[in-house]
Amino acid sequence: GTSLQKAFLRMDEMMCGQRGWRELASLGDNIEKVSGMIEGLI
């Protein structure tokens, strides 16, 4: 149905769109910060 198509389009937007890339980048930044904190503790 159309809802399934919308879901696929939304996934496609997240994968290809700038918003998805920005979310991935911010996630990567958070991971770097956390690993940096862990390195500082060790």
Short mmCIF file of C-alpha atoms in Angstrom, two decimals:
data_model
loop_
_atom_site.label_atom_id
_atom_site.label_comp_id
_atom_site.label_asym_id
_atom_site.label_seq_id
_atom_site.Cartn_x
_atom_site.Cartn_y
_atom_site.Cartn_z
CA GLY A 1 0.00 0.00 0.00
CA THR A 2 0.87 3.66 0.07
CA SER A 3 2.00 3.53 3.71
CA LEU A 4 4.61 0.93 2.76
CA GLN A 5 5.79 3.14 -0.11
CA LYS A 6 6.03 6.10 2.27
CA ALA A 7 8.09 4.02 4.68
CA PHE A 8 10.48 3.04 1.90
CA LEU A 9 10.75 6.64 0.71
CA ARG A 10 11.47 7.76 4.26
CA MET A 11 14.22 5.17 4.61
CA ASP A 12 15.61 6.26 1.25
CA GLU A 13 15.61 9.89 2.39
CA MET A 14 17.45 8.99 5.58
CA MET A 15 20.02 6.92 3.70
CA CYS A 16 20.62 9.35 0.83
CA GLY A 17 19.41 12.69 2.18
CA GLN A 18 21.49 15.26 4.00
CA ARG A 19 19.45 14.76 7.16
CA GLY A 20 20.49 11.12 7.37
CA TRP A 21 24.14 12.01 6.79
CA ARG A 22 23.96 14.72 9.44
CA GLU A 23 22.50 12.23 11.90
CA LEU A 24 25.26 9.75 11.09
CA ALA A 25 27.91 12.46 11.48
CA SER A 26 26.55 13.56 14.86
CA LEU A 27 26.42 9.91 15.93
CA GLY A 28 30.07 9.52 14.89
CA ASP A 29 31.00 12.64 16.85
CA ASN A 30 29.31 11.23 19.95
CA ILE A 31 31.17 7.94 19.56
CA GLU A 32 34.46 9.81 19.21
CA LYS A 33 33.72 11.85 22.35
CA VAL A 34 32.80 8.74 24.33
CA SER A 35 35.89 6.83 23.18
CA GLY A 36 38.00 9.90 23.98
CA MET A 37 36.53 10.03 27.48
CA ILE A 38 37.21 6.32 27.94
CA GLU A 39 40.82 6.81 26.78
CA GLY A 40 41.16 9.68 29.27
CA LEU A 41 39.92 7.46 32.09
CA ILE A 42 42.27 4.59 31.25
#
